[in-house]
mmCIF file of C-alpha atoms in Angstrom:
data_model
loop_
_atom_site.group_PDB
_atom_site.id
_atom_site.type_symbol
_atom_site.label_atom_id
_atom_site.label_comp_id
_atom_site.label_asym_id
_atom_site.label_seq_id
_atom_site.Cartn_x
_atom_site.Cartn_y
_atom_site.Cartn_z
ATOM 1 C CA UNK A 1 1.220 29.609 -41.770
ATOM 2 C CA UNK A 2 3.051 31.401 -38.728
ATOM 3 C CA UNK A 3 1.430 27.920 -36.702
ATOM 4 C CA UNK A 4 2.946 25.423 -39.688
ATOM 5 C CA UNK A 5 6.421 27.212 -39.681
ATOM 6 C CA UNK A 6 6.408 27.188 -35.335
ATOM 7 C CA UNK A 7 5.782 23.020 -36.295
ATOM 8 C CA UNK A 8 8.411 22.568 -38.375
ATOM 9 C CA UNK A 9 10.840 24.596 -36.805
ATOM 10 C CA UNK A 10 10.163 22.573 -33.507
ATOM 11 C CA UNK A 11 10.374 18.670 -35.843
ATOM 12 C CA UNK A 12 14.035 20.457 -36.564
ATOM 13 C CA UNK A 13 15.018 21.093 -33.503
ATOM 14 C CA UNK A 14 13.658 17.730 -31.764
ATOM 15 C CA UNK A 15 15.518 15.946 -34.663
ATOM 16 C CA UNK A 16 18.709 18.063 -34.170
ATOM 17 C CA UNK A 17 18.758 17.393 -30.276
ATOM 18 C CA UNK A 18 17.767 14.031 -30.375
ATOM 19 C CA UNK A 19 21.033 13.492 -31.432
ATOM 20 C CA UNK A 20 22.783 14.784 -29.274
ATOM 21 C CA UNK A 21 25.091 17.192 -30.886
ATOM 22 C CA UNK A 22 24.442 20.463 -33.492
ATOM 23 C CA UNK A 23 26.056 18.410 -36.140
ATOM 24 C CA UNK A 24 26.195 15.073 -37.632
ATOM 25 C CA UNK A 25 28.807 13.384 -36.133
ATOM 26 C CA UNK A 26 32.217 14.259 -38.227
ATOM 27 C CA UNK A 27 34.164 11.252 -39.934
ATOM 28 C CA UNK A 28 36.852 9.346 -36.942
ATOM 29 C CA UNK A 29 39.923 11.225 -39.239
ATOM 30 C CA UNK A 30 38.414 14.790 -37.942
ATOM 31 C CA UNK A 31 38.790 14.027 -34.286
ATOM 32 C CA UNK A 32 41.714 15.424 -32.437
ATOM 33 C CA UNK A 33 45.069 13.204 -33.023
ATOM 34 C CA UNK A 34 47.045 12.757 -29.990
ATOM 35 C CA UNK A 35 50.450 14.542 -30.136
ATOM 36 C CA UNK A 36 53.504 13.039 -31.687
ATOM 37 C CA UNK A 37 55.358 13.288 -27.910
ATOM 38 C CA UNK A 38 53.518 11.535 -25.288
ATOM 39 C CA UNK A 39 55.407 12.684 -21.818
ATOM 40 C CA UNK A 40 56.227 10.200 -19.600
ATOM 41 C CA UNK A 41 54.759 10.387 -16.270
ATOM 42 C CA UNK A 42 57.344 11.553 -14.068
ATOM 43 C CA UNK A 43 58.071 10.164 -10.552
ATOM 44 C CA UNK A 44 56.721 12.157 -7.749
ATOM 45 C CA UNK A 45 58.746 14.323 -5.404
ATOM 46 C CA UNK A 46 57.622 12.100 -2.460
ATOM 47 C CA UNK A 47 58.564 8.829 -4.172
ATOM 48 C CA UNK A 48 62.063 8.019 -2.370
ATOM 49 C CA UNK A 49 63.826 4.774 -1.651
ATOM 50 C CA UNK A 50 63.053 2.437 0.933
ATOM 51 C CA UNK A 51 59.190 3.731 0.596
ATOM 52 C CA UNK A 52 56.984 1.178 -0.886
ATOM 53 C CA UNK A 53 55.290 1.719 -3.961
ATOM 54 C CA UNK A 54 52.629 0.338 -5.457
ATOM 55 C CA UNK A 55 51.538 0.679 -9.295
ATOM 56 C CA UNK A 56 48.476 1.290 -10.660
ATOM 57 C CA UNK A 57 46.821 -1.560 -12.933
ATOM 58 C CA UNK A 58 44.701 0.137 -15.366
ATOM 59 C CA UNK A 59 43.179 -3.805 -16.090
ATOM 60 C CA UNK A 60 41.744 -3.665 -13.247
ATOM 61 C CA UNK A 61 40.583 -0.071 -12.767
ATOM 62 C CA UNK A 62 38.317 2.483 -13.907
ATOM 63 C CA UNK A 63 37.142 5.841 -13.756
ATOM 64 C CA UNK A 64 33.858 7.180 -14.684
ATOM 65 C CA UNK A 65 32.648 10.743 -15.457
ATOM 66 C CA UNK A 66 28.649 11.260 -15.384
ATOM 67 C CA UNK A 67 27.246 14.672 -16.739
ATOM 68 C CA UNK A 68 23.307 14.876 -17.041
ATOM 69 C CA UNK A 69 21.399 16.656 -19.337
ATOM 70 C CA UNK A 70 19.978 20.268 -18.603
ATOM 71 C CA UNK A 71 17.775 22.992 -20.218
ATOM 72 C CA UNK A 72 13.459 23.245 -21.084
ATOM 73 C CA UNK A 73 13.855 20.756 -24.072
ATOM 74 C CA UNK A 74 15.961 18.292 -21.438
ATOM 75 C CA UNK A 75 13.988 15.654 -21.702
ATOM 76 C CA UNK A 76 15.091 14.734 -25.642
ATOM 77 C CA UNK A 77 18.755 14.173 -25.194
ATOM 78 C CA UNK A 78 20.748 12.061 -23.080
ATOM 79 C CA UNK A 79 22.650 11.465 -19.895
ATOM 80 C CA UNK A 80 25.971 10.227 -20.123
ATOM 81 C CA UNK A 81 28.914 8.125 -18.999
ATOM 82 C CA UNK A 82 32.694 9.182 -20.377
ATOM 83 C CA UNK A 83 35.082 6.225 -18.700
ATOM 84 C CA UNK A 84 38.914 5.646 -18.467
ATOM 85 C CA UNK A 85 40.840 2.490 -18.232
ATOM 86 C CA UNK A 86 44.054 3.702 -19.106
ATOM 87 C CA UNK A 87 44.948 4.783 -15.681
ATOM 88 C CA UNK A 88 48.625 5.322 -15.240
ATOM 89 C CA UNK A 89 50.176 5.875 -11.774
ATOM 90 C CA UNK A 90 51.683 5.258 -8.336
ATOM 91 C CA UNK A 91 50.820 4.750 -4.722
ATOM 92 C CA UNK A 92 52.353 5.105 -1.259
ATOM 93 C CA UNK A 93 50.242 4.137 1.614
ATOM 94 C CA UNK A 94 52.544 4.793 4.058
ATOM 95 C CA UNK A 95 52.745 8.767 3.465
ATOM 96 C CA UNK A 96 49.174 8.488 2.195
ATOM 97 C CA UNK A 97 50.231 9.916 -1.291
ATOM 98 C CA UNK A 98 48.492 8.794 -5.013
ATOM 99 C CA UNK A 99 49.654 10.634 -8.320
ATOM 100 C CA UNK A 100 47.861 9.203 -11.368
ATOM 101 C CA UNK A 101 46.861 10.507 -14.661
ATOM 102 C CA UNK A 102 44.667 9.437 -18.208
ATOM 103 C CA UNK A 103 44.172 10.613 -21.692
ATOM 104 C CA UNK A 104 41.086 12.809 -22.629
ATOM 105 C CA UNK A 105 41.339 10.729 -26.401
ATOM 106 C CA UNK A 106 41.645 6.960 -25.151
ATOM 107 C CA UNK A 107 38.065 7.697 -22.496
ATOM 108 C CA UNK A 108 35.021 6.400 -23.586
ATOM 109 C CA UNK A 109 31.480 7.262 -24.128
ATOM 110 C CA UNK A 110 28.496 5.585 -23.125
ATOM 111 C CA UNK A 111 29.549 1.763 -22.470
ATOM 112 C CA UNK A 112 26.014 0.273 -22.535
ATOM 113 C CA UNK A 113 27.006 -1.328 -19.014
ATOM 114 C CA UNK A 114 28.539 1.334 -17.523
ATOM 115 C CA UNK A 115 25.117 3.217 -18.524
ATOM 116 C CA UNK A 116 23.210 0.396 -17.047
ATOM 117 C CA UNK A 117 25.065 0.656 -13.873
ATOM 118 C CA UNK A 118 24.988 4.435 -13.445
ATOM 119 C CA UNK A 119 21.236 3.891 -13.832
ATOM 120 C CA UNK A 120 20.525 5.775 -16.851
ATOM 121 C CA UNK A 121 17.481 4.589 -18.655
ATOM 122 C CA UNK A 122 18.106 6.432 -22.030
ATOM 123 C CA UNK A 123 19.961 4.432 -25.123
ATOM 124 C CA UNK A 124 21.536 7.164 -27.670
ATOM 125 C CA UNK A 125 22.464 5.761 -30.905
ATOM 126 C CA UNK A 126 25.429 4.961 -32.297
ATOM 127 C CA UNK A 127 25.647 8.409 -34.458
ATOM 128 C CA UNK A 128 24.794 10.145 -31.270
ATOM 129 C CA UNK A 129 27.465 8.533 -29.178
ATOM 130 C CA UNK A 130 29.753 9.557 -31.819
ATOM 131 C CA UNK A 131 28.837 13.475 -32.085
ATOM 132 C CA UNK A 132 28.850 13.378 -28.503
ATOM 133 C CA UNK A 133 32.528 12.249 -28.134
ATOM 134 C CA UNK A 134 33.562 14.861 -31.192
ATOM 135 C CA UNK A 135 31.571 17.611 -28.922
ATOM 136 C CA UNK A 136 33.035 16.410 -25.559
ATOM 137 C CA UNK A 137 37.149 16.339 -27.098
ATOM 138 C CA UNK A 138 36.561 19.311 -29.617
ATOM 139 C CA UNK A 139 34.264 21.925 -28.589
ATOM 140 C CA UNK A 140 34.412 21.532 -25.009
ATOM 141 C CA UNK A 141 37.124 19.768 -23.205
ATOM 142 C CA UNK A 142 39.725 20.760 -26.264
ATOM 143 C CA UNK A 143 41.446 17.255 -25.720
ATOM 144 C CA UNK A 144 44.286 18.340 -28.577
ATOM 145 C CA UNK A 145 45.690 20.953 -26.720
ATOM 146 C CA UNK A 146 44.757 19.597 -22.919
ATOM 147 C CA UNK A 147 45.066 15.918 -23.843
ATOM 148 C CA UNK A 148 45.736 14.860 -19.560
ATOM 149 C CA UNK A 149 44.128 14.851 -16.724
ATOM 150 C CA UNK A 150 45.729 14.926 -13.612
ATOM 151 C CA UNK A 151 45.402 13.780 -9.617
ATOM 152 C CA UNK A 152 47.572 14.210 -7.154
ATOM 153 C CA UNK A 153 45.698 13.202 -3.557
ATOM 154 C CA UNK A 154 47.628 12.882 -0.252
ATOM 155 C CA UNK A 155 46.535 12.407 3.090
ATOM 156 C CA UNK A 156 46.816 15.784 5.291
ATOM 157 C CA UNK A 157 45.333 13.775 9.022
ATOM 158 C CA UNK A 158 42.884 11.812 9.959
ATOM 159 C CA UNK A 159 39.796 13.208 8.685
ATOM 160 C CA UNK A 160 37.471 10.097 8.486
ATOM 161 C CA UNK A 161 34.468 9.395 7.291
ATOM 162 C CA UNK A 162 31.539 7.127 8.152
ATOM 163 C CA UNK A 163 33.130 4.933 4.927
ATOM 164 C CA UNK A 164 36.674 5.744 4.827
ATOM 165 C CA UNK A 165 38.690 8.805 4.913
ATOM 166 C CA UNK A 166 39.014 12.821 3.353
ATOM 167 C CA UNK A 167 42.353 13.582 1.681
ATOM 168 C CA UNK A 168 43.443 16.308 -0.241
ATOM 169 C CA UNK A 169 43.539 16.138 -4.217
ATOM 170 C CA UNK A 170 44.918 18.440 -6.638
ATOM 171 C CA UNK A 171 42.880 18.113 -9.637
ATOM 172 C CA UNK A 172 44.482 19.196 -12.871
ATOM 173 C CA UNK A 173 41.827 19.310 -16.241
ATOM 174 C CA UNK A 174 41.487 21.418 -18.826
ATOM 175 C CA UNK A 175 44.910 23.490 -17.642
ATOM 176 C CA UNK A 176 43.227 24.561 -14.340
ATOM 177 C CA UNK A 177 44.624 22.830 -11.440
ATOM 178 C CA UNK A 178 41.843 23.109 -8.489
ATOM 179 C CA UNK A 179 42.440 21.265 -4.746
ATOM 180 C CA UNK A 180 38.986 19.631 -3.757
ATOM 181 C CA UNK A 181 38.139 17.191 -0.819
ATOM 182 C CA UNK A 182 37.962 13.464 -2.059
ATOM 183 C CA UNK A 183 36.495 10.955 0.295
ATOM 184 C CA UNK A 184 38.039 7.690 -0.446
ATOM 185 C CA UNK A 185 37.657 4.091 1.145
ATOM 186 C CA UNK A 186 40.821 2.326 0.829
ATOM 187 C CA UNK A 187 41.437 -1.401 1.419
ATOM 188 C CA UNK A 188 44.673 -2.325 2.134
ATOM 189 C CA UNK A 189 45.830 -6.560 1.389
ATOM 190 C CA UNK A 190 47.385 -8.017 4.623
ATOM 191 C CA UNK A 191 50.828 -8.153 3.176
ATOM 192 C CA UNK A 192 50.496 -4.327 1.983
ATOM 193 C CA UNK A 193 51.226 -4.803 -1.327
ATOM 194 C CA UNK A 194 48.238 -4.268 -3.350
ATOM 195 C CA UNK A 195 45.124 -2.050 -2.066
ATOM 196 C CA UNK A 196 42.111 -0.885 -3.829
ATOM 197 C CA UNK A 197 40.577 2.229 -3.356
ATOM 198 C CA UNK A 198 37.378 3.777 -4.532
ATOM 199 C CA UNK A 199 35.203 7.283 -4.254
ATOM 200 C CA UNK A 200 33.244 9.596 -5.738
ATOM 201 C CA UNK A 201 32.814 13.674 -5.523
ATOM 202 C CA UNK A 202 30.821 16.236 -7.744
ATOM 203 C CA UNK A 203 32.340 18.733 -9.595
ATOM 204 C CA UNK A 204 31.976 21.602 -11.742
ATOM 205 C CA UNK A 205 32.429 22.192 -15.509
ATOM 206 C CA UNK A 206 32.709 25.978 -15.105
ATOM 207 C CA UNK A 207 35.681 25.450 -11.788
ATOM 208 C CA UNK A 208 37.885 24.165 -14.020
ATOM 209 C CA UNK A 209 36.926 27.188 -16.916
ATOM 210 C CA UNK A 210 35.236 24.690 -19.476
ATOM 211 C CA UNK A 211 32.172 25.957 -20.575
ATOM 212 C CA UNK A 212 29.303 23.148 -20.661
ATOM 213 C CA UNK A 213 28.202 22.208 -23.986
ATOM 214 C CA UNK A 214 24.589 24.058 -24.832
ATOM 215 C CA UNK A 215 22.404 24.397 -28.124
ATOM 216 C CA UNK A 216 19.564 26.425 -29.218
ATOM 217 C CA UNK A 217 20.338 29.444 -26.477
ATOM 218 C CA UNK A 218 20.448 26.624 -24.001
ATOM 219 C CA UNK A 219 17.303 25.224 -24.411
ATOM 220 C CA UNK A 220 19.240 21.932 -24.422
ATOM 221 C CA UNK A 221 22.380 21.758 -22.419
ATOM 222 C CA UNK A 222 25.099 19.498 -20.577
ATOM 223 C CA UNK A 223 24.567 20.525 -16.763
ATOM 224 C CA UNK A 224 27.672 22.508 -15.114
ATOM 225 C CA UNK A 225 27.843 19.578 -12.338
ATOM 226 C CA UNK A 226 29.420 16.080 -13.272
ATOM 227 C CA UNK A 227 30.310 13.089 -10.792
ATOM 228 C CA UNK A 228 33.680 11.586 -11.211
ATOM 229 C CA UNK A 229 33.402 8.119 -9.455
ATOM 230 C CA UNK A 230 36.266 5.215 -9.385
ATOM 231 C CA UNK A 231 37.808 2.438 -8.591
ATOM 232 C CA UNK A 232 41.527 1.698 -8.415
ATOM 233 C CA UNK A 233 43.468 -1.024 -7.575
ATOM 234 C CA UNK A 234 47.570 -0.656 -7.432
ATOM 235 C CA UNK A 235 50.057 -3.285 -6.756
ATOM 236 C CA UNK A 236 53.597 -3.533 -6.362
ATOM 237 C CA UNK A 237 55.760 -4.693 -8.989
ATOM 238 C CA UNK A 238 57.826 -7.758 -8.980
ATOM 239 C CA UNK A 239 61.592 -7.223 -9.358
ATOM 240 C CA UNK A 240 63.453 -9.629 -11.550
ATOM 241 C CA UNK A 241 65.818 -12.140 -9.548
ATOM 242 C CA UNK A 242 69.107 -10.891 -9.138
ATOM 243 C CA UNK A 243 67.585 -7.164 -9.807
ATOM 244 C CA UNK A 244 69.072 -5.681 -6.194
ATOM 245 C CA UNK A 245 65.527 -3.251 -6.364
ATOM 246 C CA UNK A 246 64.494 -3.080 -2.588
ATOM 247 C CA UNK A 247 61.223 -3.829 -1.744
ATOM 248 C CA UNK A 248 60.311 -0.799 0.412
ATOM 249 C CA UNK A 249 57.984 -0.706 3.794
#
């Protein structure tokens, strides 16, 4: 008996995990409702006149956050890929200052291409993808009460890289605000007024006091490290005839 009970305790928890969350994945109404006020991004201390500034077109950009599976029983859940591309924000290339910001509750989860290209070989159902989102906004990242996230990067000298350059971002998530490194390749159009830039840096969970998801005494677990990758492109906006706006340097 003690063997037929160890069996069927182990066909629970494979079940349970395969799924990719302790529960079955709650109905849409359940998930955290964004807040009646959303604040308007406000315009950076550094954005004066006469400095050009170019806008961020969430169209054409995206971020991506990986986080990989953990724990002995790893090997029955899932990798995956949480994605924004509802990135508001500004750019000045001639200081070398970005501020740009997204929504915890308009990311999301495991885009079957964006899966693909982060080379993860896994395919969680539909149910799963759901109970992970509810997990990811509820229990751990508490989007209702921390709905942003936040970067600030500017360029301190001329720390390069083999494939770019090293600035300095201010990374707000979770209501911890931590300053990391962020290489970042930057191409600039000839007539400086569009660029696209794009990077990647590891972070952790735990930095930013969010404690990584974990069932079953952590026998299955999100890992503490996650790679935030992306790609932005910004442009500067066209000023109505007869508007008098400046177009900056």
């Amino acid at each position: 008996m003690p063997h037929v009970h160890r069996r069927l305790l182990l066909a629970c928890a494979c079940a349970l995990l395969a799924a990719c969350s302790p529960f079955a994945p709650p109905p849409a109404a359940s998930l955290p409702a964004a807040p009646v006020a959303t604040p308007a991004m406000q315009a950076p201390p550094w954005q004066q006149p006469g400095v050009r500034i170019l806008h961020i077109a969430p169209q054409e950009s995206l971020l991506t956050i990986t986080v990989r599976r953990g724990g002995a029983l790893a090997r029955l859940g899932h990798d995956h890929v949480i994605a924004s591309r509802t990135l508001q924000g500004v750019v000045a290339p001639a200081p070398g200052r970005a501020q740009f910001q997204f929504r915890l509750d308009e990311m999301s989860v495991d885009e079957a291409s964006l899966r693909q290209a982060a080379g993860l070989t896994t395919t969680p159902s539909p149910d799963a993808i759901a109970g992970t989102r509810h997990n990811m906004l509820v229990r751990v990242l508490e989007a209702e009460r921390y709905p942003w996230v936040r970067i600030d990067a500017r360029r301190i000298d001329a720390r390069l890289t083999g494939d770019g350059e090293v600035l300095d971002a201010d990374i707000t998530l979770h209501g911890v605000t931590r300053t990391v490194q962020l290489p970042v390749r930057i191409e600039t159009a000839a007539d400086g007024r569009s660029l696209q830039a794009s990077g990647s840096l590891l972070l952790k969970q735990s930095d930013f006091g969010i404690v990584p998801f974990a069932v079953l005494g952590g026998a299955m677990a999100v890992q503490d490290q996650m790679e935030l990758a992306f790609r932005i492109t910004a442009r500067q906006e066209i000023s109505a005839p007869g508007s008098g706006a400046s177009p900056g340097r």
